[in-house]
GROMACS .gro file of C-alpha atoms in nm:
model
  502
    1MET     CA    1  -1.120   4.884   0.132
    2ILE     CA    2  -0.854   4.935   0.375
    3ARG     CA    3  -0.871   4.727   0.699
    4ALA     CA    4  -0.714   4.804   1.007
    5PHE     CA    5  -0.602   4.576   1.254
    6SER     CA    6  -0.531   4.609   1.671
    7ARG     CA    7  -0.204   4.503   1.821
    8HIS     CA    8  -0.352   4.183   1.987
    9GLN     CA    9  -0.464   4.089   1.621
   10LEU     CA   10  -0.125   4.170   1.469
   11ARG     CA   11   0.052   3.959   1.707
   12SER     CA   12  -0.188   3.685   1.670
   13LEU     CA   13  -0.104   3.670   1.306
   14SER     CA   14   0.258   3.715   1.364
   15CYS     CA   15   0.250   3.368   1.566
   16ALA     CA   16   0.026   3.215   1.329
   17ARG     CA   17   0.310   3.257   1.064
   18GLN     CA   18   0.594   3.160   1.272
   19PHE     CA   19   0.339   2.821   1.401
   20SER     CA   20   0.280   2.810   0.938
   21VAL     CA   21   0.675   2.758   0.880
   22SER     CA   22   0.780   2.573   1.215
   23GLN     CA   23   1.019   2.252   1.130
   24PRO     CA   24   0.912   1.924   1.248
   25ARG     CA   25   1.038   1.805   1.573
   26SER     CA   26   1.365   1.647   1.601
   27VAL     CA   27   1.427   1.283   1.525
   28GLU     CA   28   1.731   1.096   1.674
   29PHE     CA   29   2.001   1.017   1.420
   30CYS     CA   30   2.180   0.751   1.589
   31ASP     CA   31   2.555   0.662   1.500
   32SER     CA   32   2.542   0.292   1.580
   33ALA     CA   33   2.298   0.017   1.631
   34GLU     CA   34   2.413  -0.014   1.994
   35SER     CA   35   2.282   0.333   2.078
   36ALA     CA   36   1.983   0.296   1.868
   37LEU     CA   37   1.874  -0.023   2.076
   38ARG     CA   38   2.024   0.092   2.371
   39ASP     CA   39   1.685   0.039   2.589
   40VAL     CA   40   1.584  -0.255   2.445
   41LYS     CA   41   1.540  -0.507   2.704
   42ASN     CA   42   1.506  -0.870   2.803
   43GLY     CA   43   1.121  -0.967   2.747
   44ASP     CA   44   1.037  -0.698   2.537
   45LYS     CA   45   0.792  -0.702   2.219
   46LEU     CA   46   0.956  -0.626   1.886
   47LEU     CA   47   0.775  -0.577   1.548
   48VAL     CA   48   1.038  -0.689   1.326
   49GLY     CA   49   0.954  -0.539   0.928
   50GLY     CA   50   1.039  -0.748   0.616
   51PHE     CA   51   0.903  -1.018   0.379
   52GLY     CA   52   1.128  -1.333   0.354
   53LEU     CA   53   1.476  -1.157   0.364
   54CYS     CA   54   1.321  -0.818   0.173
   55GLY     CA   55   1.325  -0.501   0.346
   56ILE     CA   56   1.465  -0.676   0.668
   57PRO     CA   57   1.654  -0.450   0.922
   58GLU     CA   58   1.931  -0.661   0.870
   59PHE     CA   59   2.207  -0.443   1.125
   60LEU     CA   60   1.954  -0.371   1.399
   61ILE     CA   61   1.897  -0.773   1.427
   62ASP     CA   62   2.274  -0.805   1.433
   63GLY     CA   63   2.245  -0.561   1.713
   64LEU     CA   64   1.998  -0.717   1.906
   65VAL     CA   65   2.235  -1.040   1.862
   66LYS     CA   66   2.510  -0.866   1.996
   67LYS     CA   67   2.314  -0.707   2.266
   68GLY     CA   68   2.216  -1.036   2.409
   69VAL     CA   69   1.852  -0.969   2.521
   70LYS     CA   70   1.658  -1.268   2.595
   71ASN     CA   71   1.287  -1.373   2.635
   72LEU     CA   72   1.196  -1.121   2.328
   73THR     CA   73   0.844  -1.117   2.158
   74CYS     CA   74   0.903  -1.092   1.795
   75VAL     CA   75   0.643  -0.988   1.559
   76SER     CA   76   0.711  -1.069   1.225
   77ASN     CA   77   0.574  -1.241   0.909
   78ASN     CA   78   0.856  -1.485   0.929
   79ALA     CA   79   1.159  -1.555   1.056
   80GLY     CA   80   1.455  -1.506   0.794
   81LEU     CA   81   1.647  -1.840   0.724
   82ASP     CA   82   1.851  -2.023   0.962
   83ASP     CA   83   2.174  -1.826   0.960
   84PHE     CA   84   2.045  -1.480   0.843
   85GLY     CA   85   1.744  -1.214   0.961
   86LEU     CA   86   1.559  -1.347   1.265
   87GLY     CA   87   1.677  -1.685   1.239
   88LEU     CA   88   2.040  -1.530   1.389
   89LEU     CA   89   1.813  -1.461   1.710
   90LEU     CA   90   1.649  -1.806   1.696
   91ASN     CA   91   1.975  -1.985   1.688
   92ASN     CA   92   2.084  -1.785   1.990
   93ARG     CA   93   1.789  -1.827   2.197
   94GLN     CA   94   1.698  -1.510   2.251
   95VAL     CA   95   1.357  -1.525   2.154
   96GLU     CA   96   1.071  -1.677   2.403
   97ARG     CA   97   0.726  -1.620   2.108
   98MET     CA   98   0.726  -1.542   1.764
   99ILE     CA   99   0.390  -1.410   1.580
  100SER     CA  100   0.410  -1.516   1.237
  101SER     CA  101   0.167  -1.628   0.964
  102TYR     CA  102   0.472  -1.828   0.848
  103VAL     CA  103   0.737  -2.064   0.933
  104GLY     CA  104   0.872  -2.085   0.560
  105GLU     CA  105   1.213  -2.258   0.464
  106ASN     CA  106   1.350  -2.190   0.803
  107ALA     CA  107   1.418  -2.532   0.975
  108GLU     CA  108   1.537  -2.416   1.319
  109PHE     CA  109   1.221  -2.227   1.333
  110GLU     CA  110   1.025  -2.550   1.245
  111ARG     CA  111   1.236  -2.734   1.487
  112GLN     CA  112   1.251  -2.551   1.751
  113PHE     CA  113   0.847  -2.512   1.729
  114LEU     CA  114   0.762  -2.857   1.715
  115THR     CA  115   1.031  -2.979   2.013
  116GLY     CA  116   0.846  -2.759   2.247
  117GLU     CA  117   1.137  -2.460   2.275
  118LEU     CA  118   0.943  -2.182   2.119
  119GLU     CA  119   0.629  -2.044   2.138
  120VAL     CA  120   0.453  -1.954   1.803
  121GLU     CA  121   0.151  -1.761   1.739
  122LEU     CA  122   0.077  -1.861   1.360
  123THR     CA  123  -0.163  -1.596   1.213
  124PRO     CA  124  -0.327  -1.515   0.861
  125GLN     CA  125  -0.122  -1.293   0.720
  126GLY     CA  126  -0.345  -1.019   0.641
  127THR     CA  127  -0.496  -1.050   0.942
  128LEU     CA  128  -0.140  -1.017   1.110
  129ALA     CA  129  -0.089  -0.664   0.850
  130GLU     CA  130  -0.423  -0.523   0.997
  131ARG     CA  131  -0.354  -0.611   1.364
  132ILE     CA  132  -0.048  -0.440   1.329
  133ARG     CA  133  -0.187  -0.159   1.150
  134ALA     CA  134  -0.485  -0.140   1.429
  135GLY     CA  135  -0.288  -0.106   1.671
  136GLY     CA  136  -0.083   0.196   1.477
  137ALA     CA  137  -0.425   0.364   1.458
  138GLY     CA  138  -0.584   0.301   1.816
  139ILE     CA  139  -0.825   0.027   1.737
  140PRO     CA  140  -0.830  -0.183   2.009
  141ALA     CA  141  -1.011  -0.492   1.795
  142PHE     CA  142  -1.200  -0.557   1.450
  143PHE     CA  143  -1.393  -0.828   1.286
  144THR     CA  144  -1.281  -0.999   0.986
  145PRO     CA  145  -1.406  -1.325   0.793
  146THR     CA  146  -1.052  -1.472   0.795
  147GLY     CA  147  -1.038  -1.831   0.952
  148TYR     CA  148  -1.400  -1.845   1.042
  149GLY     CA  149  -1.442  -2.197   1.116
  150THR     CA  150  -1.101  -2.278   1.146
  151LEU     CA  151  -0.831  -2.329   1.389
  152ILE     CA  152  -0.781  -1.956   1.453
  153HIS     CA  153  -1.189  -1.871   1.516
  154LYS     CA  154  -1.251  -2.200   1.720
  155GLY     CA  155  -0.906  -2.215   1.913
  156GLY     CA  156  -0.691  -2.490   1.968
  157ALA     CA  157  -0.434  -2.425   1.738
  158PRO     CA  158  -0.061  -2.535   1.909
  159ILE     CA  159   0.125  -2.249   2.029
  160LYS     CA  160   0.376  -2.419   2.212
  161TYR     CA  161   0.449  -2.813   2.214
  162HIS     CA  162   0.571  -3.035   2.513
  163SER     CA  163   0.853  -3.248   2.424
  164ASP     CA  164   0.669  -3.561   2.338
  165LYS     CA  165   0.479  -3.311   2.099
  166THR     CA  166   0.154  -3.301   2.287
  167VAL     CA  167   0.023  -2.952   2.313
  168ALA     CA  168   0.152  -2.738   2.610
  169ILE     CA  169  -0.022  -2.402   2.494
  170GLU     CA  170  -0.318  -2.379   2.273
  171SER     CA  171  -0.516  -2.072   2.122
  172LYS     CA  172  -0.811  -1.926   2.281
  173PRO     CA  173  -1.132  -1.903   2.064
  174ARG     CA  174  -1.241  -1.587   1.869
  175GLU     CA  175  -1.559  -1.389   1.925
  176GLU     CA  176  -1.792  -1.432   1.668
  177ARG     CA  177  -2.043  -1.183   1.487
  178SER     CA  178  -2.248  -1.198   1.178
  179PHE     CA  179  -2.283  -0.894   0.957
  180GLY     CA  180  -2.524  -0.864   0.664
  181GLY     CA  181  -2.532  -1.231   0.672
  182ARG     CA  182  -2.155  -1.326   0.665
  183ASP     CA  183  -1.986  -1.459   0.965
  184TYR     CA  184  -1.709  -1.273   1.107
  185ILE     CA  185  -1.435  -1.343   1.433
  186MET     CA  186  -1.295  -1.065   1.633
  187GLU     CA  187  -0.913  -0.994   1.619
  188GLU     CA  188  -0.716  -0.793   1.851
  189ALA     CA  189  -0.465  -0.515   1.733
  190ILE     CA  190  -0.076  -0.564   1.810
  191SER     CA  191   0.139  -0.289   1.898
  192GLY     CA  192   0.548  -0.328   2.050
  193ASP     CA  193   0.758  -0.179   2.285
  194PHE     CA  194   0.980  -0.147   1.934
  195ALA     CA  195   0.921  -0.113   1.580
  196LEU     CA  196   1.268  -0.210   1.400
  197ILE     CA  197   1.193  -0.122   1.019
  198LYS     CA  198   1.395  -0.096   0.705
  199ALA     CA  199   1.371   0.211   0.479
  200TYR     CA  200   1.501   0.300   0.148
  201LYS     CA  201   1.578   0.688   0.246
  202ALA     CA  202   1.490   0.926   0.535
  203ASP     CA  203   1.508   1.273   0.524
  204GLU     CA  204   1.630   1.484   0.801
  205ALA     CA  205   1.310   1.533   0.962
  206GLY     CA  206   1.272   1.175   0.991
  207ASN     CA  207   1.012   1.081   0.651
  208LEU     CA  208   1.075   0.748   0.518
  209ILE     CA  209   1.053   0.621   0.171
  210PHE     CA  210   1.072   0.235   0.055
  211ARG     CA  211   1.210   0.088  -0.231
  212GLN     CA  212   0.967  -0.162  -0.476
  213SER     CA  213   0.862  -0.469  -0.257
  214ALA     CA  214   1.061  -0.353   0.047
  215ASN     CA  215   0.753  -0.188   0.173
  216ASN     CA  216   0.563  -0.510   0.301
  217PHE     CA  217   0.524  -0.498   0.709
  218ASN     CA  218   0.770  -0.197   0.729
  219GLN     CA  219   0.499   0.074   0.695
  220PRO     CA  220   0.210  -0.056   0.893
  221MET     CA  221   0.466  -0.172   1.144
  222ALA     CA  222   0.630   0.184   1.149
  223THR     CA  223   0.307   0.345   1.335
  224ALA     CA  224   0.260   0.078   1.545
  225GLY     CA  225   0.568   0.099   1.806
  226ARG     CA  226   0.603   0.285   2.119
  227ILE     CA  227   0.933   0.346   1.996
  228THR     CA  228   0.997   0.334   1.591
  229ILE     CA  229   1.398   0.277   1.468
  230ALA     CA  230   1.392   0.289   1.082
  231GLU     CA  231   1.741   0.175   0.948
  232VAL     CA  232   1.782   0.329   0.656
  233GLU     CA  233   2.073   0.328   0.331
  234GLU     CA  234   2.030   0.706   0.279
  235VAL     CA  235   1.977   1.057   0.475
  236VAL     CA  236   1.837   1.300   0.266
  237PRO     CA  237   1.836   1.688   0.268
  238LEU     CA  238   1.459   1.820   0.344
  239GLY     CA  239   1.297   1.883   0.043
  240ALA     CA  240   1.470   1.564  -0.125
  241ILE     CA  241   1.140   1.367  -0.059
  242ALA     CA  242   0.859   1.528  -0.209
  243PRO     CA  243   0.533   1.534   0.063
  244GLU     CA  244   0.319   1.342  -0.191
  245ASP     CA  245   0.595   1.048  -0.166
  246VAL     CA  246   0.631   1.002   0.202
  247HIS     CA  247   0.543   0.693   0.268
  248VAL     CA  248   0.550   0.690   0.681
  249PRO     CA  249   0.557   1.059   0.768
  250CYS     CA  250   0.812   1.136   1.069
  251ILE     CA  251   0.583   1.157   1.320
  252TYR     CA  252   0.559   0.756   1.391
  253VAL     CA  253   0.980   0.758   1.358
  254GLN     CA  254   1.181   0.840   1.669
  255ARG     CA  255   1.531   0.711   1.569
  256VAL     CA  256   1.701   0.667   1.243
  257LEU     CA  257   2.025   0.430   1.224
  258LYS     CA  258   2.174   0.524   0.853
  259CYS     CA  259   2.394   0.202   0.729
  260THR     CA  260   2.595   0.124   0.446
  261GLY     CA  261   2.684  -0.239   0.294
  262HIS     CA  262   2.345  -0.427   0.332
  263GLN     CA  263   2.388  -0.797   0.227
  264LYS     CA  264   2.047  -0.801   0.114
  265ARG     CA  265   2.029  -1.163   0.040
  266ILE     CA  266   1.796  -1.325  -0.236
  267GLU     CA  267   1.576  -1.616  -0.067
  268LYS     CA  268   1.515  -1.747  -0.379
  269LEU     CA  269   1.724  -1.654  -0.691
  270THR     CA  270   1.487  -1.725  -0.979
  271VAL     CA  271   1.573  -1.594  -1.327
  272LEU     CA  272   1.408  -1.681  -1.679
  273LYS     CA  273   1.508  -1.969  -1.837
  274GLU     CA  274   1.632  -1.916  -2.213
  275GLU     CA  275   1.393  -1.941  -2.493
  276THR     CA  276   1.430  -2.340  -2.610
  277GLY     CA  277   1.174  -2.199  -2.930
  278SER     CA  278   0.918  -2.399  -2.767
  279LYS     CA  279   0.662  -2.366  -2.458
  280ALA     CA  280   0.548  -2.762  -2.520
  281LEU     CA  281   0.466  -2.924  -2.203
  282SER     CA  282   0.442  -3.330  -2.139
  283ASP     CA  283   0.172  -3.555  -2.066
  284SER     CA  284   0.257  -3.586  -1.698
  285PRO     CA  285   0.012  -3.528  -1.413
  286ARG     CA  286   0.160  -3.222  -1.327
  287ASP     CA  287   0.192  -3.058  -1.698
  288ARG     CA  288  -0.163  -3.186  -1.726
  289ILE     CA  289  -0.299  -2.995  -1.433
  290ILE     CA  290  -0.119  -2.669  -1.549
  291LYS     CA  291  -0.237  -2.687  -1.898
  292ARG     CA  292  -0.592  -2.719  -1.760
  293ALA     CA  293  -0.558  -2.422  -1.534
  294ALA     CA  294  -0.415  -2.205  -1.743
  295LEU     CA  295  -0.778  -2.215  -1.947
  296GLU     CA  296  -0.918  -2.051  -1.612
  297PHE     CA  297  -0.766  -1.702  -1.655
  298GLN     CA  298  -1.027  -1.424  -1.838
  299ASP     CA  299  -0.933  -1.120  -2.006
  300GLY     CA  300  -0.931  -0.815  -1.760
  301MET     CA  301  -0.898  -1.052  -1.441
  302PHE     CA  302  -0.715  -0.954  -1.121
  303ALA     CA  303  -0.558  -1.282  -0.982
  304ASN     CA  304  -0.371  -1.398  -0.710
  305LEU     CA  305  -0.176  -1.707  -0.788
  306GLY     CA  306   0.039  -1.956  -0.536
  307ILE     CA  307   0.356  -2.078  -0.599
  308GLY     CA  308   0.411  -2.433  -0.786
  309ILE     CA  309   0.111  -2.479  -1.057
  310PRO     CA  310  -0.047  -2.203  -1.005
  311MET     CA  311   0.218  -1.927  -1.121
  312MET     CA  312   0.357  -2.200  -1.379
  313ALA     CA  313   0.013  -2.186  -1.545
  314ALA     CA  314   0.021  -1.799  -1.571
  315ASN     CA  315   0.347  -1.887  -1.839
  316TYR     CA  316   0.062  -1.994  -2.078
  317ILE     CA  317  -0.140  -1.682  -2.078
  318SER     CA  318  -0.205  -1.551  -2.452
  319GLY     CA  319  -0.406  -1.316  -2.606
  320ILE     CA  320  -0.583  -1.181  -2.314
  321THR     CA  321  -0.471  -0.942  -2.007
  322VAL     CA  322  -0.459  -1.065  -1.675
  323THR     CA  323  -0.320  -0.814  -1.388
  324LEU     CA  324  -0.149  -1.069  -1.090
  325GLN     CA  325  -0.137  -0.944  -0.738
  326SER     CA  326   0.118  -1.053  -0.510
  327GLU     CA  327   0.047  -1.040  -0.114
  328ASN     CA  328   0.333  -0.875  -0.018
  329GLY     CA  329   0.240  -0.554  -0.195
  330ILE     CA  330   0.255  -0.593  -0.563
  331LEU     CA  331   0.015  -0.533  -0.842
  332GLY     CA  332   0.136  -0.624  -1.189
  333LEU     CA  333   0.354  -0.875  -1.193
  334GLY     CA  334   0.585  -0.937  -1.467
  335PRO     CA  335   0.775  -1.254  -1.558
  336PHE     CA  336   1.098  -1.339  -1.386
  337PRO     CA  337   1.417  -1.122  -1.417
  338ARG     CA  338   1.698  -1.239  -1.659
  339ALA     CA  339   2.033  -1.383  -1.498
  340GLY     CA  340   2.254  -1.035  -1.354
  341SER     CA  341   1.937  -0.800  -1.393
  342GLU     CA  342   1.759  -0.944  -1.037
  343ASP     CA  343   1.640  -0.688  -0.740
  344PRO     CA  344   1.713  -0.834  -0.430
  345ASP     CA  345   1.406  -0.568  -0.334
  346LEU     CA  346   1.193  -0.678  -0.570
  347ILE     CA  347   1.024  -1.043  -0.478
  348ASN     CA  348   0.663  -1.178  -0.482
  349ALA     CA  349   0.509  -1.394  -0.221
  350GLY     CA  350   0.722  -1.671  -0.290
  351LYS     CA  351   1.007  -1.494  -0.228
  352GLN     CA  352   1.123  -1.537  -0.578
  353THR     CA  353   1.295  -1.256  -0.761
  354VAL     CA  354   1.035  -1.105  -1.014
  355THR     CA  355   0.988  -0.801  -1.232
  356ILE     CA  356   0.682  -0.593  -1.301
  357LEU     CA  357   0.516  -0.453  -1.554
  358PRO     CA  358   0.438  -0.063  -1.733
  359GLY     CA  359   0.150   0.032  -1.474
  360ALA     CA  360   0.206  -0.174  -1.193
  361SER     CA  361   0.199  -0.037  -0.852
  362LEU     CA  362   0.377  -0.110  -0.507
  363PHE     CA  363   0.237  -0.109  -0.167
  364SER     CA  364   0.236  -0.184   0.204
  365SER     CA  365   0.077  -0.550   0.316
  366ASP     CA  366  -0.196  -0.395   0.479
  367ASN     CA  367  -0.268  -0.245   0.176
  368SER     CA  368  -0.211  -0.556  -0.026
  369PHE     CA  369  -0.457  -0.755   0.206
  370ALA     CA  370  -0.772  -0.529   0.197
  371MET     CA  371  -0.778  -0.556  -0.187
  372ILE     CA  372  -0.789  -0.920  -0.106
  373ARG     CA  373  -1.012  -0.911   0.195
  374GLY     CA  374  -1.253  -0.648  -0.001
  375GLY     CA  375  -1.266  -0.872  -0.304
  376HIS     CA  376  -1.155  -0.701  -0.565
  377VAL     CA  377  -0.911  -1.005  -0.693
  378ASP     CA  378  -1.141  -1.206  -0.894
  379LEU     CA  379  -0.901  -1.506  -0.921
  380THR     CA  380  -0.714  -1.721  -0.632
  381MET     CA  381  -0.579  -2.035  -0.742
  382LEU     CA  382  -0.348  -2.221  -0.498
  383GLY     CA  383  -0.259  -2.562  -0.410
  384GLY     CA  384  -0.431  -2.825  -0.162
  385LEU     CA  385  -0.314  -3.061   0.086
  386GLN     CA  386  -0.712  -3.198   0.139
  387VAL     CA  387  -1.004  -3.032  -0.010
  388SER     CA  388  -1.327  -3.189   0.130
  389ALA     CA  389  -1.663  -3.243  -0.050
  390ASN     CA  390  -1.827  -2.934   0.026
  391GLY     CA  391  -1.552  -2.712  -0.022
  392ASP     CA  392  -1.338  -2.687   0.259
  393LEU     CA  393  -0.965  -2.649   0.213
  394ALA     CA  394  -0.652  -2.765   0.450
  395ASN     CA  395  -0.342  -2.660   0.332
  396TRP     CA  396  -0.119  -2.488   0.610
  397MET     CA  397  -0.028  -2.786   0.837
  398ILE     CA  398   0.018  -3.153   0.955
  399PRO     CA  399  -0.005  -3.112   1.326
  400GLY     CA  400   0.330  -3.219   1.491
  401LYS     CA  401   0.493  -3.304   1.185
  402MET     CA  402   0.492  -3.030   0.898
  403VAL     CA  403   0.414  -2.674   1.028
  404LYS     CA  404   0.497  -2.429   0.739
  405GLY     CA  405   0.199  -2.186   0.832
  406MET     CA  406  -0.103  -2.031   0.651
  407GLY     CA  407   0.081  -1.729   0.501
  408GLY     CA  408  -0.216  -1.580   0.331
  409ALA     CA  409  -0.399  -1.860   0.233
  410MET     CA  410  -0.674  -1.806   0.482
  411ASP     CA  411  -0.733  -1.431   0.364
  412LEU     CA  412  -0.731  -1.545  -0.002
  413VAL     CA  413  -0.987  -1.810   0.014
  414GLY     CA  414  -1.228  -1.581   0.264
  415SER     CA  415  -1.237  -1.309   0.007
  416ALA     CA  416  -1.627  -1.305  -0.078
  417GLY     CA  417  -1.645  -1.259  -0.445
  418THR     CA  418  -1.344  -1.423  -0.518
  419THR     CA  419  -1.333  -1.738  -0.740
  420VAL     CA  420  -1.079  -1.992  -0.563
  421VAL     CA  421  -0.984  -2.303  -0.765
  422VAL     CA  422  -0.750  -2.578  -0.580
  423THR     CA  423  -0.479  -2.735  -0.830
  424MET     CA  424  -0.321  -3.061  -0.703
  425GLU     CA  425  -0.277  -3.390  -0.781
  426HIS     CA  426  -0.535  -3.615  -0.694
  427THR     CA  427  -0.368  -3.846  -0.442
  428ALA     CA  428  -0.081  -3.851  -0.200
  429ARG     CA  429   0.135  -4.164  -0.214
  430GLY     CA  430  -0.155  -4.334  -0.263
  431SER     CA  431  -0.386  -4.135   0.014
  432HIS     CA  432  -0.688  -3.958  -0.090
  433LYS     CA  433  -0.667  -3.544  -0.067
  434ILE     CA  434  -1.028  -3.518  -0.196
  435LEU     CA  435  -1.231  -3.654   0.115
  436PRO     CA  436  -1.593  -3.659   0.281
  437GLN     CA  437  -1.474  -3.401   0.536
  438CYS     CA  438  -1.091  -3.263   0.585
  439THR     CA  439  -0.901  -3.450   0.880
  440LEU     CA  440  -0.615  -3.168   0.889
  441PRO     CA  441  -0.657  -2.825   1.073
  442LEU     CA  442  -0.847  -2.592   0.790
  443THR     CA  443  -0.747  -2.322   0.562
  444GLY     CA  444  -1.138  -2.212   0.503
  445THR     CA  445  -1.510  -2.359   0.537
  446LYS     CA  446  -1.703  -2.396   0.188
  447VAL     CA  447  -1.450  -2.184   0.015
  448VAL     CA  448  -1.328  -2.390  -0.280
  449ASP     CA  449  -1.540  -2.370  -0.614
  450LYS     CA  450  -1.350  -2.588  -0.819
  451ILE     CA  451  -1.075  -2.860  -0.827
  452ILE     CA  452  -0.862  -2.941  -1.070
  453THR     CA  453  -0.664  -3.268  -1.105
  454GLU     CA  454  -0.438  -3.443  -1.332
  455LYS     CA  455  -0.760  -3.680  -1.337
  456CYS     CA  456  -1.072  -3.426  -1.366
  457VAL     CA  457  -1.223  -3.145  -1.281
  458PHE     CA  458  -1.440  -3.128  -0.972
  459GLU     CA  459  -1.704  -2.826  -0.917
  460VAL     CA  460  -1.825  -2.730  -0.592
  461VAL     CA  461  -2.228  -2.665  -0.632
  462ASP     CA  462  -2.359  -2.548  -0.312
  463GLY     CA  463  -2.605  -2.770  -0.139
  464VAL     CA  464  -2.470  -3.043  -0.420
  465GLY     CA  465  -2.150  -3.089  -0.317
  466LEU     CA  466  -1.855  -3.236  -0.608
  467VAL     CA  467  -1.967  -3.229  -0.997
  468LEU     CA  468  -1.710  -3.411  -1.230
  469THR     CA  469  -1.759  -3.168  -1.522
  470GLU     CA  470  -1.448  -3.291  -1.711
  471LEU     CA  471  -1.256  -3.636  -1.752
  472ALA     CA  472  -0.922  -3.670  -1.858
  473GLU     CA  473  -0.831  -3.933  -2.140
  474LYS     CA  474  -0.739  -4.275  -1.992
  475GLU     CA  475  -0.955  -4.210  -1.688
  476THR     CA  476  -1.291  -4.375  -1.618
  477LEU     CA  477  -1.572  -4.286  -1.365
  478ASP     CA  478  -1.405  -4.590  -1.177
  479THR     CA  479  -1.100  -4.506  -1.183
  480VAL     CA  480  -1.174  -4.115  -1.068
  481ARG     CA  481  -1.423  -4.278  -0.772
  482GLU     CA  482  -1.114  -4.532  -0.679
  483ALA     CA  483  -0.911  -4.223  -0.637
  484THR     CA  484  -1.154  -4.013  -0.432
  485ALA     CA  485  -1.305  -4.090  -0.115
  486ALA     CA  486  -1.539  -3.833  -0.148
  487PRO     CA  487  -1.908  -3.859  -0.286
  488PHE     CA  488  -1.963  -3.684  -0.606
  489GLU     CA  489  -2.220  -3.671  -0.896
  490VAL     CA  490  -2.158  -3.672  -1.248
  491SER     CA  491  -2.278  -3.353  -1.493
  492GLU     CA  492  -2.483  -3.444  -1.749
  493ASN     CA  493  -2.210  -3.300  -2.016
  494VAL     CA  494  -1.928  -3.424  -1.897
  495VAL     CA  495  -1.590  -3.337  -2.129
  496PRO     CA  496  -1.266  -3.448  -2.208
  497LEU     CA  497  -1.034  -3.259  -2.003
  498ARG     CA  498  -0.967  -2.947  -2.153
  499GLN     CA  499  -0.570  -2.840  -2.251
  500ILE     CA  500  -0.445  -2.536  -2.341
  501LYS     CA  501  -0.281  -2.501  -2.661
  502VAL     CA  502   0.068  -2.415  -2.634
   0.00000   0.00000   0.00000
């Protein structure tokens, strides 16, 4: 059949054809950090991408130092080191408030906070990522189980100290609601005047891709800035990045700064030790815990492991498949790299250099915590400062003395359906760590399923409390009771503390 078209219809078809082949709007390609940051002013709120030192916009941060803007609010998972990354702005007294999840190894960050020179709003890492994602998606607030029952929920977390270490500004309580029998708190979205992010490549339209684990907070932050400035290593022609490979579409990006000579410092260079022919461990308290913790892994598990004992226990996984997840955006962690093959763009949540296994996947921080919060991770194993008789956990701060931040721990222990195992030495310099009630600020309430120490294993049973199920050689019920402030029951079937064979 032959179809006739009127002139009006032909004009409409012509316009449609022209529209379909139009190019994306022009992004500005800047020739210097000074140009890219030209309208950043005192008091602005900046979203700064990266995790540790991985994926941070080095040149844009240096540009802020040179520009000298003051009273900034910086939203970033952490603040780099004393002499690198956002630590440079802290040293220069350009930051008024940090919104972060982790103080980490930045001694100046911790010092300024504890002496009242800096306001710090500590936020659970997954909540931080989701608040930023919500800000970019136009969602003003949301409910999350993370932090329920803690200072994040109840208020009172120190934001600023007086010089005498009394609290000058404290956090406000969060609204709470119950959905489906679970308790949640409301968190408000975060957006910023500027988002300063680091990407691997941009094309001429401003589409971005990241490399390895340098995606982290960069992807959600790119969506939540009024003006997003992307620092990139390469600019490639249109079509060089396949549409399905784009991590951040150009609609979110206003300016691009191409830079060469990134330092890409490695915060914790960790390499594979040469095999000595044996994986044998001693019978030290620490090694005893490692050998017991390794028995928690089951074939087919997805597991998230804290640094220290939990991660060391993974070295003794044998004959089964366990897929390790890392909060900064990795599923399928492999061993540490061999010396000389480390990649600064590939780190774990402990900032250590790592490798990934065949079949691994890489993603942003908000996606990572969607996996965690959604209960898709089977096992979380982490350390603790204190555990209570009903399974409360405290492991992120000692008020006025030590503030490392909660990082992702609150999200990890707050997930329904995830088994939470705490590995720790039974006492700390003679002080009890297993208590009737925690005296330190909580990471989560009634979240711990099992405690593994060098002396014994406790299971936390709902309605009962602690039940001792395994007892180490040379320990007695009396020695355990002496080292344990919390009351506990003794299983009818207590067995010797199990140890993996190595």
